[in-house]
Short mmCIF file of C-alpha atoms in Angstrom, two decimals:
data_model
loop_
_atom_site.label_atom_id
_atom_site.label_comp_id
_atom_site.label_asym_id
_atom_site.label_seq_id
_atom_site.Cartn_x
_atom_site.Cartn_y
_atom_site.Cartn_z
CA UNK A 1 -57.22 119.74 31.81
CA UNK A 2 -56.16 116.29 32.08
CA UNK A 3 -54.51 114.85 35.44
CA UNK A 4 -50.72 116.05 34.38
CA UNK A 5 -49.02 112.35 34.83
CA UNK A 6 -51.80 110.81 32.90
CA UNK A 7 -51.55 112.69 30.19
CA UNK A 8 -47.75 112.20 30.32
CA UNK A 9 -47.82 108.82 29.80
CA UNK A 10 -50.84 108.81 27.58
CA UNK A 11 -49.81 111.66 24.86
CA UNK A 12 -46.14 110.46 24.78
CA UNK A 13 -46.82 109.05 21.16
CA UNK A 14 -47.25 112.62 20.15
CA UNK A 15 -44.40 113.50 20.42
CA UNK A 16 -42.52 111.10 18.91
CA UNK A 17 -45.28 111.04 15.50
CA UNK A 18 -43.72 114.68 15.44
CA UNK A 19 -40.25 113.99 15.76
CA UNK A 20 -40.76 111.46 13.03
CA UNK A 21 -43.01 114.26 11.06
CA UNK A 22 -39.46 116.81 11.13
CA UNK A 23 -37.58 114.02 9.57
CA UNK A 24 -39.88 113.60 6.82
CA UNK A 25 -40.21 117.70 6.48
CA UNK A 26 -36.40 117.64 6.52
CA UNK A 27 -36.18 114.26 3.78
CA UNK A 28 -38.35 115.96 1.50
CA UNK A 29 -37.34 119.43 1.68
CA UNK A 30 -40.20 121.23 3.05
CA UNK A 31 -40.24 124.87 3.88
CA UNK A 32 -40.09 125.16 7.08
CA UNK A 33 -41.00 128.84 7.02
CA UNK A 34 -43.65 128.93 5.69
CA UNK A 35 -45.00 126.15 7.53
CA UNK A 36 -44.68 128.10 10.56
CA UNK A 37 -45.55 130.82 8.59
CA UNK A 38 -42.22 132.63 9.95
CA UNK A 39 -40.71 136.39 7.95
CA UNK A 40 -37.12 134.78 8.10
CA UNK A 41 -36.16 132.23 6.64
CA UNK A 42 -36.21 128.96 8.51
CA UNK A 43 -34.33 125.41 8.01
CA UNK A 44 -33.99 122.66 9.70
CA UNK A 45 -31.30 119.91 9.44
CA UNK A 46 -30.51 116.22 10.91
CA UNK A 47 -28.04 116.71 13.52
CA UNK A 48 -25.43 114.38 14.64
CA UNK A 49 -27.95 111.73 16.53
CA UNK A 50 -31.14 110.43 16.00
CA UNK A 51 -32.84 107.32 18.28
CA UNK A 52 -35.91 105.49 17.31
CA UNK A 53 -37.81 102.96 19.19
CA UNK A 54 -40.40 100.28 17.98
CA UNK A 55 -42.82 98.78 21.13
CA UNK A 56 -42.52 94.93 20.08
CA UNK A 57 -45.93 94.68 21.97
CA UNK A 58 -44.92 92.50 24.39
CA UNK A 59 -43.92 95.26 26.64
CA UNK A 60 -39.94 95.27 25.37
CA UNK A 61 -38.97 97.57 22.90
CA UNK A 62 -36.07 97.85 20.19
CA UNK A 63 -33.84 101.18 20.15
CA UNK A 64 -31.98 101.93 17.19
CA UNK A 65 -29.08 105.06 17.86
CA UNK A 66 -27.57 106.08 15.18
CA UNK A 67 -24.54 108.89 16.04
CA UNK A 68 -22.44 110.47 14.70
CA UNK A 69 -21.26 113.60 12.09
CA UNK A 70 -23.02 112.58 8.52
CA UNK A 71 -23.81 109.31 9.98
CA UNK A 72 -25.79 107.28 7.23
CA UNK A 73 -29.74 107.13 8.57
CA UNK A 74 -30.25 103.78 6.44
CA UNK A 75 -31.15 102.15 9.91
CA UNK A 76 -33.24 104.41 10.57
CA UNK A 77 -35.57 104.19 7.78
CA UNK A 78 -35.53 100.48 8.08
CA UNK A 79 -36.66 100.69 11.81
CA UNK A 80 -39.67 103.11 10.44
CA UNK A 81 -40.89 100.78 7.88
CA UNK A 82 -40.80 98.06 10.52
CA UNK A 83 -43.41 100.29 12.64
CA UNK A 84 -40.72 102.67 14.92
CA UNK A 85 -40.89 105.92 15.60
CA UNK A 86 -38.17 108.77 16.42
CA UNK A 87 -37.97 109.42 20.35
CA UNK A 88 -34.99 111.80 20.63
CA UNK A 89 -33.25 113.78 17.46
CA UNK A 90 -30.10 116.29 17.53
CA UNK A 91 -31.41 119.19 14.93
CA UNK A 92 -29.81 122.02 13.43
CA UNK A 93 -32.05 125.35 13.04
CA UNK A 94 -31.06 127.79 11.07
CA UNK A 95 -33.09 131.39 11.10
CA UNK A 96 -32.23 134.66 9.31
CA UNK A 97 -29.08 135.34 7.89
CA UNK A 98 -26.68 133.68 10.32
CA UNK A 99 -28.57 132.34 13.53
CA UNK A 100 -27.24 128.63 14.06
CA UNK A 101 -29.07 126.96 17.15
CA UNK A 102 -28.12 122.98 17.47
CA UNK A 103 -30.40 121.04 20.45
CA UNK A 104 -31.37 117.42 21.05
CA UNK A 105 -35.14 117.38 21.71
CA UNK A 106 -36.96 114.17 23.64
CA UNK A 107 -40.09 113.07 21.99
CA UNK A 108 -41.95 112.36 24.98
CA UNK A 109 -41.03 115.37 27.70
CA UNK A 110 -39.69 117.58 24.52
CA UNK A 111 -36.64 118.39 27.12
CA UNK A 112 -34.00 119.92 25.11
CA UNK A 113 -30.41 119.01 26.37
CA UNK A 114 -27.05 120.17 24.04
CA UNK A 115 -28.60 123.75 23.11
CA UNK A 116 -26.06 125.85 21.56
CA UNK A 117 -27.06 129.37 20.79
CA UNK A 118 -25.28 131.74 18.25
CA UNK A 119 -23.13 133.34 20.58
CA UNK A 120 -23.46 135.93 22.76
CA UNK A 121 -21.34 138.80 24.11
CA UNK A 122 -18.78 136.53 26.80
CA UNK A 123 -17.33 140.00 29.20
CA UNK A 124 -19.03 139.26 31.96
CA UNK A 125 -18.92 143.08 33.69
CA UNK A 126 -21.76 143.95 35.74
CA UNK A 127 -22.75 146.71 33.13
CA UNK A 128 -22.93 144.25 30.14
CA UNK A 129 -24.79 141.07 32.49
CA UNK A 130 -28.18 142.10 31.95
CA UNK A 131 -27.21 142.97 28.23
CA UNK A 132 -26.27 139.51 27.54
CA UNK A 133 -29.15 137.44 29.89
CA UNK A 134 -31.51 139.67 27.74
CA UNK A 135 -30.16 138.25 24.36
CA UNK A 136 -29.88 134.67 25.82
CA UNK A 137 -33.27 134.69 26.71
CA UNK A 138 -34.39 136.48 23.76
CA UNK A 139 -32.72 133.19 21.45
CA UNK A 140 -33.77 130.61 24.39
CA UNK A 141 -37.72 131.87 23.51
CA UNK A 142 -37.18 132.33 19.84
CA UNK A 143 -35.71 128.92 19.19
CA UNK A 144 -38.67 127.24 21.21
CA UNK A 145 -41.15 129.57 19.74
CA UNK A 146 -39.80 127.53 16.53
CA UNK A 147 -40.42 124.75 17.93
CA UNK A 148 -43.90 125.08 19.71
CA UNK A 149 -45.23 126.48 16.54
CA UNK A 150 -44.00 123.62 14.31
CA UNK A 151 -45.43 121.34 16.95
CA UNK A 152 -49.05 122.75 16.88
CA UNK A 153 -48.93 122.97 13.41
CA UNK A 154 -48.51 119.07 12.98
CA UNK A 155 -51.10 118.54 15.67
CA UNK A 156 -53.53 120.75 13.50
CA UNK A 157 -52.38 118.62 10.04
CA UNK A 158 -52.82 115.35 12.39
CA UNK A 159 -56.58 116.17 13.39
CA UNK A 160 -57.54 118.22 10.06
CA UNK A 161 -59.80 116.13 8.12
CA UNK A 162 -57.73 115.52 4.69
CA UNK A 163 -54.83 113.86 7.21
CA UNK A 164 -55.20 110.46 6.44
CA UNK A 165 -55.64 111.14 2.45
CA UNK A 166 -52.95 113.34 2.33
CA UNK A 167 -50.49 114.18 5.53
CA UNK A 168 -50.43 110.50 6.46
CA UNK A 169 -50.56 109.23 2.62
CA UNK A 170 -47.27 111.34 1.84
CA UNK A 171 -45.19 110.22 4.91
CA UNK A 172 -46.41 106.72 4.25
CA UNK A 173 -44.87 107.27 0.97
CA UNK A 174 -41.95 108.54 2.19
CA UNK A 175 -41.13 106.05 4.38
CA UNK A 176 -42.44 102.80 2.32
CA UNK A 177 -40.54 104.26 -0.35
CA UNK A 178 -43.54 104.65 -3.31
CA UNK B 1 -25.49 123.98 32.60
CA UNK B 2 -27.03 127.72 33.62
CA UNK B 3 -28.23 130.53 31.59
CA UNK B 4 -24.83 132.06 30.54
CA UNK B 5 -23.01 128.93 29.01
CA UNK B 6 -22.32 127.52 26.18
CA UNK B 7 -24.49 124.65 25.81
CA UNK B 8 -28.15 124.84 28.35
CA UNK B 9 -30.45 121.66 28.81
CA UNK B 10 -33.87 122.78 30.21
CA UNK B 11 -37.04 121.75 31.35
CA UNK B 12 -39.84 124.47 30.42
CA UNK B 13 -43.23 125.28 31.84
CA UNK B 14 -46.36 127.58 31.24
CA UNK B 15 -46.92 129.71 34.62
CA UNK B 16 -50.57 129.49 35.55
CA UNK B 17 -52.23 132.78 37.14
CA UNK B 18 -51.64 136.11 37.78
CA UNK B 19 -50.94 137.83 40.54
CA UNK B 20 -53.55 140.32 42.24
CA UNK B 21 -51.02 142.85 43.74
CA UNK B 22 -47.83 144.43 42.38
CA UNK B 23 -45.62 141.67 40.62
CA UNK B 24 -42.26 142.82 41.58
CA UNK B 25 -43.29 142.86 45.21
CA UNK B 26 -44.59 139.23 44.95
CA UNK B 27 -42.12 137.76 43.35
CA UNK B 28 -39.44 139.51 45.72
CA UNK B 29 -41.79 138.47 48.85
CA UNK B 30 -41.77 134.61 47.28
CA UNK B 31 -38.45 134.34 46.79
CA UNK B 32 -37.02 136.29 49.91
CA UNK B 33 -39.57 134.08 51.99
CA UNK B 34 -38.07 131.11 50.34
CA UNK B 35 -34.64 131.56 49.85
CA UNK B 36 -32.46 129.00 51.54
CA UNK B 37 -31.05 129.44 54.34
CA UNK B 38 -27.90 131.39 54.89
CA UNK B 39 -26.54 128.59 57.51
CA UNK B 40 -26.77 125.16 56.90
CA UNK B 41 -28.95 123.26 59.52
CA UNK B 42 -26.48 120.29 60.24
CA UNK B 43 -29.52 117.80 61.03
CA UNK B 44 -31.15 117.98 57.46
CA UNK B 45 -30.39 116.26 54.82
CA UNK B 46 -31.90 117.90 52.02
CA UNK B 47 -32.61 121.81 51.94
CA UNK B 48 -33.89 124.02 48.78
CA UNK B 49 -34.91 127.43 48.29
CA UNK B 50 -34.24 129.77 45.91
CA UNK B 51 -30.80 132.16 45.65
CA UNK B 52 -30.12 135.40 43.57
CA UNK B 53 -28.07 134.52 40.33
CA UNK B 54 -25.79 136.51 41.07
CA UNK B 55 -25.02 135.21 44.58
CA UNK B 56 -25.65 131.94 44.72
CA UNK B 57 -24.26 131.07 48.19
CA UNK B 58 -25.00 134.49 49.53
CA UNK B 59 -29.05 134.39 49.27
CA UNK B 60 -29.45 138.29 49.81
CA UNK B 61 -32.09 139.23 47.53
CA UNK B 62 -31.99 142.71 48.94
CA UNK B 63 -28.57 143.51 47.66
CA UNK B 64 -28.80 141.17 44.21
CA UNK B 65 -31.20 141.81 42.17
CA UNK B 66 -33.51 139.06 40.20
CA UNK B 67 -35.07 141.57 37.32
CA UNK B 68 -33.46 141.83 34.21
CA UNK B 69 -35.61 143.70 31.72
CA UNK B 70 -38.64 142.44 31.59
CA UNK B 71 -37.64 138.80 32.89
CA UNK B 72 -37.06 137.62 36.27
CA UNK B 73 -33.85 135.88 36.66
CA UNK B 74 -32.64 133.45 40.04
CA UNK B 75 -31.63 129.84 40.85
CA UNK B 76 -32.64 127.08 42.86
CA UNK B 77 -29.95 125.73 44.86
CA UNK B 78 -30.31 122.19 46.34
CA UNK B 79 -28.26 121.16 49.12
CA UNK B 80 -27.66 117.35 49.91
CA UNK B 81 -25.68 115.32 52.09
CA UNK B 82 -25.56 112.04 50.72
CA UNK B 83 -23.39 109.63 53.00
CA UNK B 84 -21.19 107.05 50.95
CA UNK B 85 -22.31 103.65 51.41
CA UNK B 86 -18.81 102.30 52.42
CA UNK B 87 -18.44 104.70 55.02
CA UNK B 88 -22.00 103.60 56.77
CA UNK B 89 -20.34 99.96 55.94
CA UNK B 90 -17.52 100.76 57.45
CA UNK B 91 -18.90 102.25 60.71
CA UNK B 92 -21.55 99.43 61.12
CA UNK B 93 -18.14 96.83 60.86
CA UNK B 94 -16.49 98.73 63.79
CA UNK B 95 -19.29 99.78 65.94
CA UNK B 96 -20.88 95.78 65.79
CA UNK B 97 -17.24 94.56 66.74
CA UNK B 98 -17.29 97.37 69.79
CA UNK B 99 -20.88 96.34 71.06
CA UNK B 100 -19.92 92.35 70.75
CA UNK B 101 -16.93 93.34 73.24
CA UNK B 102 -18.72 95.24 75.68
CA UNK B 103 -21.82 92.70 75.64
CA UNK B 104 -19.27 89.47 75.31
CA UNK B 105 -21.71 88.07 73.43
CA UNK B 106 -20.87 86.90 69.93
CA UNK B 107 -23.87 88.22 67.70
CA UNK B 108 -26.12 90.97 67.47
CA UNK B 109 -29.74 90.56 66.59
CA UNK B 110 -31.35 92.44 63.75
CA UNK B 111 -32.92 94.78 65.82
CA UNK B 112 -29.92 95.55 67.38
CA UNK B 113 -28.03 95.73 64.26
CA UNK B 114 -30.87 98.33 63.22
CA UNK B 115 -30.50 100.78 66.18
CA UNK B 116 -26.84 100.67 65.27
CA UNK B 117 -27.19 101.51 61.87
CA UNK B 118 -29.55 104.30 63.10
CA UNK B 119 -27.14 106.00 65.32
CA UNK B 120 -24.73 105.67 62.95
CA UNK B 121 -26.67 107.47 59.85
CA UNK B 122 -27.27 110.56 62.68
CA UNK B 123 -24.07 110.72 63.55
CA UNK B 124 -22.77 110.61 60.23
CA UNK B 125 -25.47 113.02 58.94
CA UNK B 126 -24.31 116.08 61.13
CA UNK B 127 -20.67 115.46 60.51
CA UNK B 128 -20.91 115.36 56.30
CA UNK B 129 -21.57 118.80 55.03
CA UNK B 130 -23.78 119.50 52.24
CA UNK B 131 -22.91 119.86 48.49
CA UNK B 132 -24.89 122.40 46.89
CA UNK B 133 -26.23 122.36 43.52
CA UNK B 134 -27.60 125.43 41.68
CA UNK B 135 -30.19 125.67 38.74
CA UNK B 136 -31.14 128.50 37.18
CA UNK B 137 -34.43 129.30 35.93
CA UNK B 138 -35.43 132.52 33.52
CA UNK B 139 -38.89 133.08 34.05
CA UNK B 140 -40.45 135.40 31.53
CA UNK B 141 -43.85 136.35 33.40
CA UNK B 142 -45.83 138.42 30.80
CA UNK B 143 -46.07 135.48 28.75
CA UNK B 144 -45.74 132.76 31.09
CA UNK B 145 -43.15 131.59 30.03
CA UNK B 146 -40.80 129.36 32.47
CA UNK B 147 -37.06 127.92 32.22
CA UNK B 148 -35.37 125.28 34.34
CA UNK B 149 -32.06 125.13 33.40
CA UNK B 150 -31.80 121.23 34.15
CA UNK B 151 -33.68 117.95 33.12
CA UNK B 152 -33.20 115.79 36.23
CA UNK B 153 -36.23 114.54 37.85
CA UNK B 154 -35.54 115.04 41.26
CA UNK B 155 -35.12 119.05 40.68
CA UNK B 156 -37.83 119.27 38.31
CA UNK B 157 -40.10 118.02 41.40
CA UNK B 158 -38.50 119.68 44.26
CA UNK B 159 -38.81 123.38 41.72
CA UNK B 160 -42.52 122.69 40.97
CA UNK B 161 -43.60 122.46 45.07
CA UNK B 162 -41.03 125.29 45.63
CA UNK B 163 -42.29 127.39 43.27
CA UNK B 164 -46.05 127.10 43.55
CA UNK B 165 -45.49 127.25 47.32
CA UNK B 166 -43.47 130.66 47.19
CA UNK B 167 -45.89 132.04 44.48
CA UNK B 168 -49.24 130.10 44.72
CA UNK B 169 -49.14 130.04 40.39
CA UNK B 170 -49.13 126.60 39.58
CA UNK B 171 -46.05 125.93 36.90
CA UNK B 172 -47.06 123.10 34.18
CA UNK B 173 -44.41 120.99 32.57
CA UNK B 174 -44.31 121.67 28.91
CA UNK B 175 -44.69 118.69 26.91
CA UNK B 176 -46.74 117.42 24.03
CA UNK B 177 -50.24 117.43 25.42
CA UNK B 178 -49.56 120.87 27.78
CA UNK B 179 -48.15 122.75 24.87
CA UNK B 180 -51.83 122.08 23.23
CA UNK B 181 -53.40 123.05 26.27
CA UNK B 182 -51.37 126.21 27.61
CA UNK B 183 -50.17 127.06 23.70
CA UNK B 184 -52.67 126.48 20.92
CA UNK B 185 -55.02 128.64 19.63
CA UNK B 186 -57.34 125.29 19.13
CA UNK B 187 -61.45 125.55 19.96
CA UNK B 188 -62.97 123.40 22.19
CA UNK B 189 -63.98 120.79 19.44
CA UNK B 190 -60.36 120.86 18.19
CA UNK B 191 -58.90 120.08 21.57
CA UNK B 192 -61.60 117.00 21.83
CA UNK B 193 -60.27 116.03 18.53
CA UNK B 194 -56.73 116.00 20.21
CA UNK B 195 -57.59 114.11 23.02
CA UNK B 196 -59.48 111.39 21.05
CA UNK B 197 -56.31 111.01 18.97
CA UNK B 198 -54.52 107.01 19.12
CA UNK B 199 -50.82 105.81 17.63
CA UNK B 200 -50.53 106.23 13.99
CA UNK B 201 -49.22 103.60 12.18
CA UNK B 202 -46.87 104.06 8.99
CA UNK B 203 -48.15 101.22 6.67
CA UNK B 204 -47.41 100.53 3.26
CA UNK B 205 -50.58 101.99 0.91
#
C-alpha cells in the first residue's frame, strides 16, 4: 500500500470523477440497483447542495455552490463543460419500501457530514439502548455499504477496457449535451 | 454529533489486524489502559483517552459496558484548555507595567518580555480548567469496520495514535484510494490499473 498522505493527495481526483459519475447516473436515470446489483430497490436523488470546482492550472481554482431546495443545477452543468468536477454533493438514498437516508459526501476524504437516518426508536431506557445503537449502526453500515459498492463499481467501469468508448463517451455526451 | 442523534458526520476507517488472544479482553485491556484520566492533571494542556458511552465523564469501564451486540461502542473525549488571547494580553499589559515599577526602568527587552509571557501562560494554564469534548466511535470488528463520529482534523489524528496505541491494529482512513485497497475484490493487475489511473477530462466528442 501506498504511503497514506500520498495517496491522499494523489487519488483525490477519484473521488470527485465519482461524484460527478452519480450526477450523471442520477441525470439519466440509471438504476441504481442493479448497478450495485442490490435485492431492494435503490434510488438516488440530488439533494439540496452540490459544489464543483475547476483547477484553472495556475494553482487557483473556481468553486461554483449551488444551494438550496430544487435549486436549478444550470451552473453546474456549465462549470462541467468548462472542465469542473463535483467535490461535495447533498444526496438523497432511497432503499426498500420506505428507508430515506439524506448525507453530504466530500469527494476527496468521502467524509459524510448531515446524515439523517430513517428514524429510530427515541426512549432512551437502558433496556431499549442497545436496541436502538444496534439499528443505528445497522443503517450507518447499510447506507455506506451503498455507497462503497457504487464507488468500486465506477472504479471497475473507469479501468475496464470499453471505458473510454463507452462509460466516458456517454457522460461526455451527457455533459456536452449531444 | 454522536451515534444516537439526529443528524451524524463521520470519518470511517478499515481496522487492520486481528487480535491473537480473546477480543473482548483486548479491547477492554486497550481501552481501560487508555481511558482518560478520572482527575484532570492541572499542568496539561491537552489530555485524550477513551470513556464508556455511557459515562462519558465517569471513565469506569468496569461498571459501563462498551459491547453492544456484536459491535463495540465508546467515545474519545478530548480535554483542552485553550487560554483566550486577550486574557494573556491582558496579563502581559499589567505584569510589564509591575516589572517597569519595581526595576524603574522604562522598557523591557524582548527577552524579558518572553520570560514574562512564559510565566504568565503557566500560571494561566493551571488556573483555566479544561473543556471536554466527546466523540463517539462504533467500531464493528468482525468486519473491520470503524466510525468516528466527527470530521475535524485534529481528532481524526489524536483517535488514529490513540487507537493503534491502545490496540496495536493500525486504523486506515477510508477514502477513495483505501476503499480500493481495504474494500475491492480487485486482482493484483486491476489494482495496478488503479494506480496508473490520471484526471479524466470531459471533452466534447
Amino acid at each position: 500500500m501506498l504511503d497514506i498522505a500520498t495517496a491522499y493527495n494523489k487519488y483525490i481526483f477519484l473521488g470527485n470523477e465519482f461524484l460527478t459519475w452519480i450526477w450523471f447516473l442520477i441525470e439519466k436515470e440509471k438504476d441504481i440497483a442493479s448497478i450495485i446489483e442490490s435485492k431492494e430497490p435503490v434510488s438516488l436523488e440530488i439533494g439540496n447542495s452540490l459544489v464543483l470546482e475547476n483547477n484553472l492550472g495556475d494553482k487557483s481554482k473556481e468553486k461554483i455552490t449551488i444551494k438550496g431546495d430544487k435549486a436549478g443545477l444550470e451552473e453546474g452543468t456549465t462549470a462541467l463543460k468548462k472542465g469542473a468536477f463535483v467535490t461535495e454533493l447533498n444526496l438523497l438514498c432511497k432503499m426498500g419500501e420506505e428507508e430515506e437516508y439524506k448525507f453530504t459526501i466530500k469527494g476527496e476524504s468521502f467524509n459524510i457530514t448531515g446524515l439523517k437516518t430513517p428514524s429510530t426508536q427515541t426512549t432512551k431506557s437502558e433496556d431499549e439502548l442497545e436496541g436502538i445503537i444496534l439499528e443505528k449502526a445497522y443503517l450507518l453500515l447499510k447506507v455506506t455499504g451503498v455507497i462503497d459498492t457504487l464507488f468500486l463499481k465506477y472504479i471497475e467501469n473507469r479501468i475496464s477496457d470499453n471505458w473510454k468508448s463507452k462509460g466516458l463517451q456517454e457522460i461526455n455526451n451527457w455533459i456536452h449535451g449531444s | 454529533m454522536g451515534l444516537i442523534s439526529s443528524t451524524h458526520s463521520m470519518s470511517r476507517y478499515h481496522i487492520e489486524g486481528r487480535f491473537e488472544a480473546t477480543v473482548m479482553d483486548e479491547v477492554r485491556r486497550g481501552l481501560t489502559e487508555n481511558a482518560i484520566p478520572k482527575q484532570e492533571n492541572e499542568y496539561e494542556e491537552l489530555s485524550a483517552g477513551w470513556t464508556p458511552y455511557e459515562s462519558p465523564y465517569n471513565p469506569d469501564f468496569e461498571k459501563f459496558s462498551f459491547i453492544f451486540g456484536t459491535y463495540f461502542l465508546f467515545s474519545l473525549r478530548i480535554d483542552k484548555k485553550s487560554i483566550p488571547a486577550k486574557l494573556v494580553q491582558k496579563e502581559m499589559a499589567l505584569a510589564i507595567e509591575k516589572k517597569k515599577e519595581e526595576s524603574g526602568r522604562d522598557f523591557l527587552s524582548k527577552n524579558e518580555k518572553s520570560e514574562l509571557k512564559e510565566t504568565i501562560l503557566d500560571v494561566l494554564i493551571h488556573r483555566i480548567p479544561s473543556i471536554p469534548t466527546i466523540y463517539d466511535i462504533l467500531w464493528s470488528y468482525e468486519d473491520k469496520n470503524l466510525f468516528l463520529f466527527t470530521t475535524q482534523k485534529a481528532a481524526n489524528e489524536l483517535f488514529e495514535t490513540l487507537f493503534l496505541n491502545s490496540f496495536n491494529l493500525k486504523p486506515i482512513r477510508l477514502f477513495p484510494y483505501t476503499i480500493v485497497e481495504t474494500k475491492s475484490k480487485f486482482s493484483a493487475s486491476e489494482r495496478d490499473r488503479v494506480l496508473s489511473l490520471s484526471p479524466l477530462k470531459y471533452v466534447k466528442g
